[in-house]
Coordinates of C-alpha atoms in Angstrom, one line a residue:
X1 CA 91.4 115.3 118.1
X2 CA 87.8 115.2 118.0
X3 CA 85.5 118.8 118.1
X4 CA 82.0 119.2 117.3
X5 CA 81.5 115.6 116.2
X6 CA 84.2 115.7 113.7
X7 CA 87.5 113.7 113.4
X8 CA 90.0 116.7 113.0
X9 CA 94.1 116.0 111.7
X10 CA 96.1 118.7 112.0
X11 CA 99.4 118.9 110.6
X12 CA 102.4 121.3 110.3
X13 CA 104.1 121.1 107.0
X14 CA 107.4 121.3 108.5
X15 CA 107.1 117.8 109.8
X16 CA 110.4 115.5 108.0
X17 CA 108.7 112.4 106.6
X18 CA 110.0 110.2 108.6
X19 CA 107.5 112.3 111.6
X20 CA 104.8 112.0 109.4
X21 CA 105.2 108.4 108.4
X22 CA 105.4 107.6 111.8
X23 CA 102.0 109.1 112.8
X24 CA 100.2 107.5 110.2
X25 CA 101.3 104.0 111.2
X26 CA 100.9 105.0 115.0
X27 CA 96.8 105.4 113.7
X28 CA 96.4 103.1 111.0
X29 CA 96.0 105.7 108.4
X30 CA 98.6 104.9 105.8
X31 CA 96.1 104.6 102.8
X32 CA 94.6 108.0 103.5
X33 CA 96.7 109.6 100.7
X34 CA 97.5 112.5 103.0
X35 CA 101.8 112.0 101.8
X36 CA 100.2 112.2 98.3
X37 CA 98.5 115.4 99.3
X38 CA 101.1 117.2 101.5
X39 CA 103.7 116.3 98.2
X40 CA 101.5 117.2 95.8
X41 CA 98.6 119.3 97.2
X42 CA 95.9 117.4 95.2
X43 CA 92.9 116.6 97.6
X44 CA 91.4 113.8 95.3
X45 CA 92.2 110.8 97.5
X46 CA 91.5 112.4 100.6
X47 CA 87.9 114.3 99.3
X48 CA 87.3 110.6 97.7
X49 CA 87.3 109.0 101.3
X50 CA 85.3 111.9 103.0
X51 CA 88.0 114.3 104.0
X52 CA 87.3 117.9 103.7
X53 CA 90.3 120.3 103.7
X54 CA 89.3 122.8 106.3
X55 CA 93.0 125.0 106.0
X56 CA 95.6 124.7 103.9
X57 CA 98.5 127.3 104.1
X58 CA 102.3 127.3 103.6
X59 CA 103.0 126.0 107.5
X60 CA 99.6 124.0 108.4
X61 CA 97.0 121.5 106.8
X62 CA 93.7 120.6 108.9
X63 CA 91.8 117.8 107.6
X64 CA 88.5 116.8 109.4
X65 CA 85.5 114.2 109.0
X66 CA 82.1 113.3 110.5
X67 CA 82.6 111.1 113.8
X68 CA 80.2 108.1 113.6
X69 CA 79.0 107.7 116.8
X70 CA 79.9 103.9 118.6
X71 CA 78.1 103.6 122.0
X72 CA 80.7 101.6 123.4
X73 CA 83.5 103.4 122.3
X74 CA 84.2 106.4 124.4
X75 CA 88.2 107.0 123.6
X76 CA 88.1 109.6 120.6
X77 CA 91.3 108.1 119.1
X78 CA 89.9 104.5 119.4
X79 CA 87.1 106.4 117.5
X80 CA 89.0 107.3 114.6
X81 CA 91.2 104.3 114.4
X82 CA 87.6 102.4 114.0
X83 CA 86.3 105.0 111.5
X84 CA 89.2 104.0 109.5
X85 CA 89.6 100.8 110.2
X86 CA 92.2 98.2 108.6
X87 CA 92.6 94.6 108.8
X88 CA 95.5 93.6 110.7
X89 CA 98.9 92.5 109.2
X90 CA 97.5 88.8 108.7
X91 CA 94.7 90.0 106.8
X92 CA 96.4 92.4 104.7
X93 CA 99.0 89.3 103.5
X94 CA 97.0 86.3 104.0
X95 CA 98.5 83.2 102.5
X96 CA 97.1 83.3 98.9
X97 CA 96.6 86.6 97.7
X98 CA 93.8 86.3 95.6
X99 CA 95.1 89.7 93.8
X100 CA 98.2 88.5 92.7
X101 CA 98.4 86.9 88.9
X102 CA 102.0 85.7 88.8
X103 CA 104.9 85.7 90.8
X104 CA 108.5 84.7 90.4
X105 CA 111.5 84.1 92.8
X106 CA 115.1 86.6 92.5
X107 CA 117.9 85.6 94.9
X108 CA 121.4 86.4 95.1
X109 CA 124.2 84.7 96.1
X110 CA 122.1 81.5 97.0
X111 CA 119.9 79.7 95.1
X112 CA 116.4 79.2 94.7
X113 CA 114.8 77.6 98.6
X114 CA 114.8 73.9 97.9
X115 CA 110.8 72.5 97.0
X116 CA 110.0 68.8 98.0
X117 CA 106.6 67.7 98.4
X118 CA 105.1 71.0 99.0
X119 CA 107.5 71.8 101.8
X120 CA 110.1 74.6 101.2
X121 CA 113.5 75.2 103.1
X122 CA 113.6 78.7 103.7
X123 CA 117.8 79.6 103.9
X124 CA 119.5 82.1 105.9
X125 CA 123.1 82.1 104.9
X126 CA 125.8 82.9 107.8
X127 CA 125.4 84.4 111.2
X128 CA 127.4 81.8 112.9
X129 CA 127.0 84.0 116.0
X130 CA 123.9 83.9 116.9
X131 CA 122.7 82.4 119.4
X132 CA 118.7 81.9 118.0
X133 CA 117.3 82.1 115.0
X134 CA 113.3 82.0 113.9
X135 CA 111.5 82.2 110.8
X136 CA 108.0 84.5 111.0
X137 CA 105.8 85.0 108.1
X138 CA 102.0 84.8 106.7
X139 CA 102.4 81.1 107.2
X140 CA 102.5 81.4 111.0
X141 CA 101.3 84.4 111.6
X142 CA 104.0 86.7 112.1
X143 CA 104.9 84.5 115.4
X144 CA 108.4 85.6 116.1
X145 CA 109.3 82.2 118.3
X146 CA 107.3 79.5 117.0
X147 CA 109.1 78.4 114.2
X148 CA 112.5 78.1 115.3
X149 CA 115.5 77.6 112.5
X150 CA 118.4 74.6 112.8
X151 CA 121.8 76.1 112.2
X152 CA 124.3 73.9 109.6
X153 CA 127.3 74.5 108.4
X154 CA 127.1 77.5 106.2
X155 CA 123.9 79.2 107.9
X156 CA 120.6 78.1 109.2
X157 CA 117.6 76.4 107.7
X158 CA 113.9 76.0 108.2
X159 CA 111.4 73.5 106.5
X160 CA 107.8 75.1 106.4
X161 CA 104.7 73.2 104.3
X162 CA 103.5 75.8 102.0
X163 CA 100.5 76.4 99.7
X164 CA 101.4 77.9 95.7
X165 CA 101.3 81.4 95.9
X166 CA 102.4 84.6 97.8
X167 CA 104.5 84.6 101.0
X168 CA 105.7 87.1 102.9
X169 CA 108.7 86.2 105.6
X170 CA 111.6 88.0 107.8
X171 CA 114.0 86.2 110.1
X172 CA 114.1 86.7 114.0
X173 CA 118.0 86.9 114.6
X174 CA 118.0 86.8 118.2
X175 CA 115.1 88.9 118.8
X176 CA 116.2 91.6 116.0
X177 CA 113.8 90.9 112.8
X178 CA 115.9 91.4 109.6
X179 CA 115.3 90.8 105.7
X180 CA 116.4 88.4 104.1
X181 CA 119.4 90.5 102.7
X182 CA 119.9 87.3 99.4
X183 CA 116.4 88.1 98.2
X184 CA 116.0 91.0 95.6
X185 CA 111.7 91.0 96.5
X186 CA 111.4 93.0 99.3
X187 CA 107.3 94.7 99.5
X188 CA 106.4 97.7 101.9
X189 CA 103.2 96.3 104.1
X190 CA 101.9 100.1 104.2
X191 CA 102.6 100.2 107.4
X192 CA 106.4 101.1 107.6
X193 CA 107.4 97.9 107.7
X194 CA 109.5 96.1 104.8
X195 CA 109.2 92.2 104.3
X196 CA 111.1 89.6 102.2
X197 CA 109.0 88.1 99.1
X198 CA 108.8 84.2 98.4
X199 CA 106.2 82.6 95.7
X200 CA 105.8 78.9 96.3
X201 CA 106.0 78.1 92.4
X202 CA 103.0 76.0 90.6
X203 CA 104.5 76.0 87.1
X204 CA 107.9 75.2 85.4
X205 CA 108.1 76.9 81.4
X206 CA 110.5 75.3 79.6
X207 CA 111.9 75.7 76.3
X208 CA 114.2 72.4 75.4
X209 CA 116.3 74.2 72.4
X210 CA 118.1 77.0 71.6
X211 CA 121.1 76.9 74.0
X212 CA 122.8 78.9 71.5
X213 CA 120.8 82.1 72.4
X214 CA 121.6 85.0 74.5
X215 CA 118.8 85.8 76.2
X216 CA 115.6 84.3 76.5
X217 CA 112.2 85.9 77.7
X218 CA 108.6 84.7 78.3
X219 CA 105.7 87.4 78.1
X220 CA 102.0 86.5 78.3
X221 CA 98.7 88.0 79.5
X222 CA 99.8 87.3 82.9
X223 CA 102.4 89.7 82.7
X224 CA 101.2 92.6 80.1
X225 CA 103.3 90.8 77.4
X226 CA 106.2 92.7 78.8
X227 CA 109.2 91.7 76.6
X228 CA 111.6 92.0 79.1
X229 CA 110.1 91.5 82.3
X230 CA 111.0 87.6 82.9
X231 CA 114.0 86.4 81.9
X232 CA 114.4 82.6 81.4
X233 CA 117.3 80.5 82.8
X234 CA 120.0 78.6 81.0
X235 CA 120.2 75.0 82.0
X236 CA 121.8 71.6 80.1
X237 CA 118.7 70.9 77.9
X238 CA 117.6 74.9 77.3
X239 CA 115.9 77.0 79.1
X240 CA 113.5 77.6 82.2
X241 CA 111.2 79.7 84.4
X242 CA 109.9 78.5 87.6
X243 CA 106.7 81.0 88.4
X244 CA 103.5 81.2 90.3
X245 CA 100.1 81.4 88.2
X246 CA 96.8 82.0 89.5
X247 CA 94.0 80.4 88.4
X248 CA 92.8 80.9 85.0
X249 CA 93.5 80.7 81.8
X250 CA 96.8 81.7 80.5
X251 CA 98.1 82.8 77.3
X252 CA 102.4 83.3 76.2
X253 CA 105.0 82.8 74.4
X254 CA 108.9 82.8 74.3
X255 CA 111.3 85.7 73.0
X256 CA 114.4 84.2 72.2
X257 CA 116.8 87.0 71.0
X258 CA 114.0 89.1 69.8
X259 CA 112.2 86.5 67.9
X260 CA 108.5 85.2 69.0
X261 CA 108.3 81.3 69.2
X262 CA 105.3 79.7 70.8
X263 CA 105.5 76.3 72.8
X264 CA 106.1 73.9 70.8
X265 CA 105.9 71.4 73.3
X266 CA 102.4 72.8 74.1
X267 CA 99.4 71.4 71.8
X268 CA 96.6 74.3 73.0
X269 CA 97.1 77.4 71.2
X270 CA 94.7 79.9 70.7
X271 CA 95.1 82.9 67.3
X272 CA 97.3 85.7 68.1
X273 CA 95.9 87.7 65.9
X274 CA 98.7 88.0 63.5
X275 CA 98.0 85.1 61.4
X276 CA 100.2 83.0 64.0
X277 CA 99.2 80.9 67.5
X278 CA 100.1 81.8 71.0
X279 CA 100.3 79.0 73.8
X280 CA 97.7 78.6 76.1
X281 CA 97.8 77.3 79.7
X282 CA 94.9 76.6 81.8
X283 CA 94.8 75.7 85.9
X284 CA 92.3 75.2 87.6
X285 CA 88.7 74.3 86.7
X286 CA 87.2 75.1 83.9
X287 CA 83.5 76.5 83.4
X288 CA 81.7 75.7 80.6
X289 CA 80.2 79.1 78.7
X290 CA 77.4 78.3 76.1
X291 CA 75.6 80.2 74.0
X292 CA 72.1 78.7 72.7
X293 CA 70.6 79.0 69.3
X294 CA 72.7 81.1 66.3
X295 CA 73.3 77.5 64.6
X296 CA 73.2 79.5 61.0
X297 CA 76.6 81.5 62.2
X298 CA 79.9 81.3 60.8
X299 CA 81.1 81.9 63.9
X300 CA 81.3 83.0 67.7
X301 CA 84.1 84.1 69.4
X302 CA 83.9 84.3 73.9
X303 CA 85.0 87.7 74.8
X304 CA 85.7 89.5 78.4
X305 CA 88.1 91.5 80.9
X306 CA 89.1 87.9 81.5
X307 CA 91.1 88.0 78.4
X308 CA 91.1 91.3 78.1
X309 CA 88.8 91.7 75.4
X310 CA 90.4 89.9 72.4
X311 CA 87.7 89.0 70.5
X312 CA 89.4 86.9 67.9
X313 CA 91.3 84.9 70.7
X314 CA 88.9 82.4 72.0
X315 CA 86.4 80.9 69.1
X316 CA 83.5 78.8 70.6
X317 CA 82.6 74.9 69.2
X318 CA 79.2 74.7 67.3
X319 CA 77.0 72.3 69.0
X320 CA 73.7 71.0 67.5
X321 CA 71.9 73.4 69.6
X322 CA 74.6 76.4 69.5
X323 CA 77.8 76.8 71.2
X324 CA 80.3 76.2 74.1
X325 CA 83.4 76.8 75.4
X326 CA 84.7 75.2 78.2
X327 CA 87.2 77.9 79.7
X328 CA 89.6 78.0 83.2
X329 CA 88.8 81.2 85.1
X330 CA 89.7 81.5 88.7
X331 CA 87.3 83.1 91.7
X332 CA 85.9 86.4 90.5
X333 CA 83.5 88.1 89.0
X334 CA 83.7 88.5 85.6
X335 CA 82.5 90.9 82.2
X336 CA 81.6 89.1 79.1
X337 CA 80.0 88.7 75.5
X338 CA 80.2 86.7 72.4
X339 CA 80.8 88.2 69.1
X340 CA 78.6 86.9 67.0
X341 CA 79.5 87.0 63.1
X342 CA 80.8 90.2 64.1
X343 CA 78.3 91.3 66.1
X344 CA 78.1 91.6 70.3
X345 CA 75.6 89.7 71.5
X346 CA 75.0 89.6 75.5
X347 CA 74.2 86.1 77.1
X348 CA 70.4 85.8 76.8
X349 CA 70.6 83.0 79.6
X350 CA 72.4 85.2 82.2
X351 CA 70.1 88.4 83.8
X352 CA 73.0 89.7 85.3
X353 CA 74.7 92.5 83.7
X354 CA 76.6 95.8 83.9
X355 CA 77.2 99.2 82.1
X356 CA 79.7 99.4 80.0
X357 CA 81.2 103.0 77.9
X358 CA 78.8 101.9 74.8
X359 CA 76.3 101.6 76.3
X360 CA 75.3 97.9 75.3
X361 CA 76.1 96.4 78.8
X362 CA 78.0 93.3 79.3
X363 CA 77.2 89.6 81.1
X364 CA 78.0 89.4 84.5
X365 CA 79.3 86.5 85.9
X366 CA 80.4 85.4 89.5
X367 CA 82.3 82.2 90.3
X368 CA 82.7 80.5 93.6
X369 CA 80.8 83.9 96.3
X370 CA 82.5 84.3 99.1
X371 CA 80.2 87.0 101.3
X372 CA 76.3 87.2 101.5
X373 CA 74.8 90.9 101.4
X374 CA 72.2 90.7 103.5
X375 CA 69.5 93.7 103.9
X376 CA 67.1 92.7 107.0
X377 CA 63.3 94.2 107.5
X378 CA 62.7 95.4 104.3
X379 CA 60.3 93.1 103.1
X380 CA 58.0 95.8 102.0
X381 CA 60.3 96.8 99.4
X382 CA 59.6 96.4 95.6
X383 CA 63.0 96.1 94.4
X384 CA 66.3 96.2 96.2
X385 CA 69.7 96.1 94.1
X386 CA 73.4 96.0 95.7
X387 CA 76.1 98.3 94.4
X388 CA 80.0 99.0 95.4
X389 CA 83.4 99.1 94.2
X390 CA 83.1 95.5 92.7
X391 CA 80.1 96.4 89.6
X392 CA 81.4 100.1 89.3
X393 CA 78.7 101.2 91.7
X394 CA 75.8 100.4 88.5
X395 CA 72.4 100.8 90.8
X396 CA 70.4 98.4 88.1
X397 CA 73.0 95.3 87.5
X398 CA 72.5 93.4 90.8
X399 CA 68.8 92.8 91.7
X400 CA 69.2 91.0 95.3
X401 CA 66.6 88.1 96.4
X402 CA 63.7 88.2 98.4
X403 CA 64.0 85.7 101.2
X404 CA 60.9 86.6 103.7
X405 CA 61.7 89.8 105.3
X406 CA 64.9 90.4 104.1
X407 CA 66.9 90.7 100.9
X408 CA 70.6 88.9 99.9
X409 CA 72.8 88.5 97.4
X410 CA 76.1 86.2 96.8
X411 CA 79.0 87.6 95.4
X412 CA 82.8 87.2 95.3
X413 CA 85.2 89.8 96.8
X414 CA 88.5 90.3 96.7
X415 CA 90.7 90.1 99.8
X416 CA 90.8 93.7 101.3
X417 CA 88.0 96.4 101.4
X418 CA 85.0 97.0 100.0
X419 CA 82.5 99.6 99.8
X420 CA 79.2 99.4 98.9
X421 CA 75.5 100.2 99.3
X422 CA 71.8 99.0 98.8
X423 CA 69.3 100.6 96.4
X424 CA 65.6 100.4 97.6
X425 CA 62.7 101.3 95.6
X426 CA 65.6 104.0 93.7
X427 CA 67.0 105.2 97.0
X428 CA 70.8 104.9 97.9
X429 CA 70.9 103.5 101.8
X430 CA 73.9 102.9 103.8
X431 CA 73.7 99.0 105.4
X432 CA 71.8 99.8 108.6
X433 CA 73.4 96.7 110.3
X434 CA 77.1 97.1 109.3
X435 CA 78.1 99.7 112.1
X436 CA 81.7 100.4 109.7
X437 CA 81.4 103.4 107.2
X438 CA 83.3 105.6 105.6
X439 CA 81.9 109.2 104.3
X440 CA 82.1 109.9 100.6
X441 CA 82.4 113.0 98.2
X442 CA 78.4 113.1 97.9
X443 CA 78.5 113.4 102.0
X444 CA 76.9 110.2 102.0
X445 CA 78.3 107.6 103.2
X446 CA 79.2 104.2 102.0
X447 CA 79.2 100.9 104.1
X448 CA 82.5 98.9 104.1
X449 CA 83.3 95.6 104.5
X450 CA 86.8 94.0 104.8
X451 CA 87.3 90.3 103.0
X452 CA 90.0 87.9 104.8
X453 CA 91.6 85.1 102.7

């Protein structure tokens, strides 16, 4: 309900899950971390998106929240779903998730979907009995008759053209929407709804030797270095892991019955910083980082969260006016340094930077901006910075641009939501032309903006 210009949730704790699952789909509030609190009675996530806990007691919780005000909506539970407002199912799985680093394929009793020429033939096996049969996913929108599946002799079948990356799919079996029951990734939407898992592959590892092993493993950056997280195949020649990578730079090698080996078959290795080499595999585009002047070091070692930090991983070539790297790195925004001799040393031709825990800051860089921040009518302003979830809300890192009367700044978000806000002249403001807000633990207020793929 709504009272005295306040969103108000009440709740009795005797509700079964199921009840209160239900309501918070029926609203859209599924990431408001009220099951977190009712199990566990911490209010951080709730206090953290504006919440206060008016009663708490043994049978009843009340939650409540200032009601921005929309002139043209007038229904008070339209007001609240809008408040907290989510992007819809196509937004929250678009077809690449620019979140997701790798990805790999389980399936039981059938094999892996059949790839030709970018087009995969999703396989439902059996149900001779039904009558229709459709495929819906992210790669048609969730449309529940559009894509319509041919039955053959042991099931039906479905060719869809498909991009490398995430995709999320059910089958329509005459009109009833059911998992695909042979494949072991199954992922909760948030919204009580479970889908079937597929990554469209972009790499094949490969390790031509050792058929006389057990088990075989691949760890890497892209996976933590888990030991035991991806186990590799046994085929005729050795072994093999289709997977999906992002875009970047990646570094792994193979486990083969507890023993390390890197790729032999791979000449670009990078230190591993146990007097060995790991392999190194780079997609995408590369951009070239360069660091002028220091010609007198010994040497210079490219450093970020990109790599996680390993400063003896990446050395840099000495040029005759300094040194470069050229390095794949995917969309993003990205913290970095050299090490100089053993010494940090930011990048004197980059004014971007952020705070870091020493104090010292780090480089800032963004690669390929997807949104424009743009602050209108205050051209009277001095100074104007942009801060949010994606610079760990640093009020001196991201000085925006004077374009007339206005200020802007480029930068790359990720798919989902973001929060954020605009210093002027040292004062916090909300964006006074982005009408979606969300209240926050210093009662506020932080703009929000949602990213689509």
């Amino acid at each position: 309900m709504v009272r005295d210009g306040r969103m108000l949730i009440e709740l009795s704790k005797q509700l079964a899950p199921t009840s209160v699952d239900s309501f918070l789909v029926q609203f859209n509030l599924t990431d408001l971390g009220l099951k977190h609190f009712l199990k566990t009675g911490n209010p951080d996530s709730l206090q953290q998106q504006g919440w206060h806990i008016e009663h708490n007691s043994d049978q009843l919780v009340v939650i409540t929240k200032p009601l921005m005000v929309f002139e043209s909506i007038k229904d008070p539970v339209d007001r609240i779903i809008f408040t907290e407002k989510h992007p819809d199912m196509v937004d929250l799985f678009p077809i690449i998730n620019q979140q997701v680093v790798f990805g790999y394929n389980r399936f039981k009793n059938k094999g892996l979907f059949p790839e030709r020429d970018s087009v995969v033939t999703f396989y439902l096996r059996n149900n001779p009995s039904a009558r229709k049969v459709y495929l819906a996913g992210t790669f048609n929108r969730w449309s529940p008759n559009s894509l319509k599946m041919t039955r053959v002799d042991s099931g039906w079948i479905a060719q869809v053209p498909l991009q490398a990356g995430k995709h999320l799919y059910k089958f329509v079996i005459d009109e009833h929407w059911e998992l695909d029951f042979d494949n072991q990734l199954r992922e909760n939407d948030g919204r009580g709804n479970i889908n079937s898992v597929y990554y469209k592959t972009n790499v094949v590892f490969r390790l031509n030797s050792f058929q006389n092993a057990k088990r075989v493993y691949l760890a890497g950056s892209f996976n933590n270095w888990r030991e035991r997280n991806l186990q590799m195949t046994k085929t005729a020649r050795g072994w093999e892991l289709p997977l999906f990578l992002a875009q970047g730079s990646h570094v792994y090698k193979f486990i083969v019955d507890g023993r390390w080996y890197h790729d032999t078959t791979n000449p670009e290795t990078v230190p591993d910083g146990h007097n060995g080499v790991n392999s190194i595999l780079r997609i995408g585009p590369t951009h070239l980082f360069k660091l002028d002047g220091y010609t007198n070091a010994r040497e210079v070692f490219l450093a970020g969260n990109f790599n996680n930090w390993r400063d003896f991983e990446l050395p840099m070539k000495k040029t005759p006016s300094g040194w470069e790297l050229p390095y794949s790195i995917g969309p993003g925004n990205y913290e970095y340094k050299f090490k100089v001799d053993g010494k940090w040393v930011l990048d004197p031709s980059n004014p971007l930077k952020v705070k870091n825990n020493e104090g010292t800051g780090n480089s800032y860089l963004i690669l390929s901006p997807n949104h424009t921040f743009r602050l209108k009518n205050y051209g009277q302003a001095k100074a104007v910075y942009l801060a949010g979830d994606f610079n760990n809300w640093d009020p001196n890192a991201l000085l925006m641009k004077k374009e007339g009367n206005d200020w802007v700044f480029s930068l790359h978000l990720p798919v989902g939501k973001n929060r954020y806000k605009f210093i002027v002249d040292g004062e916090w403001i909300i964006d006074p032309d982005n009408k979606l807000w969300e209240q926050n633990e210093h009662q506020t207020g932080n703009s929000i903006i949602w990213v689509e793929q």
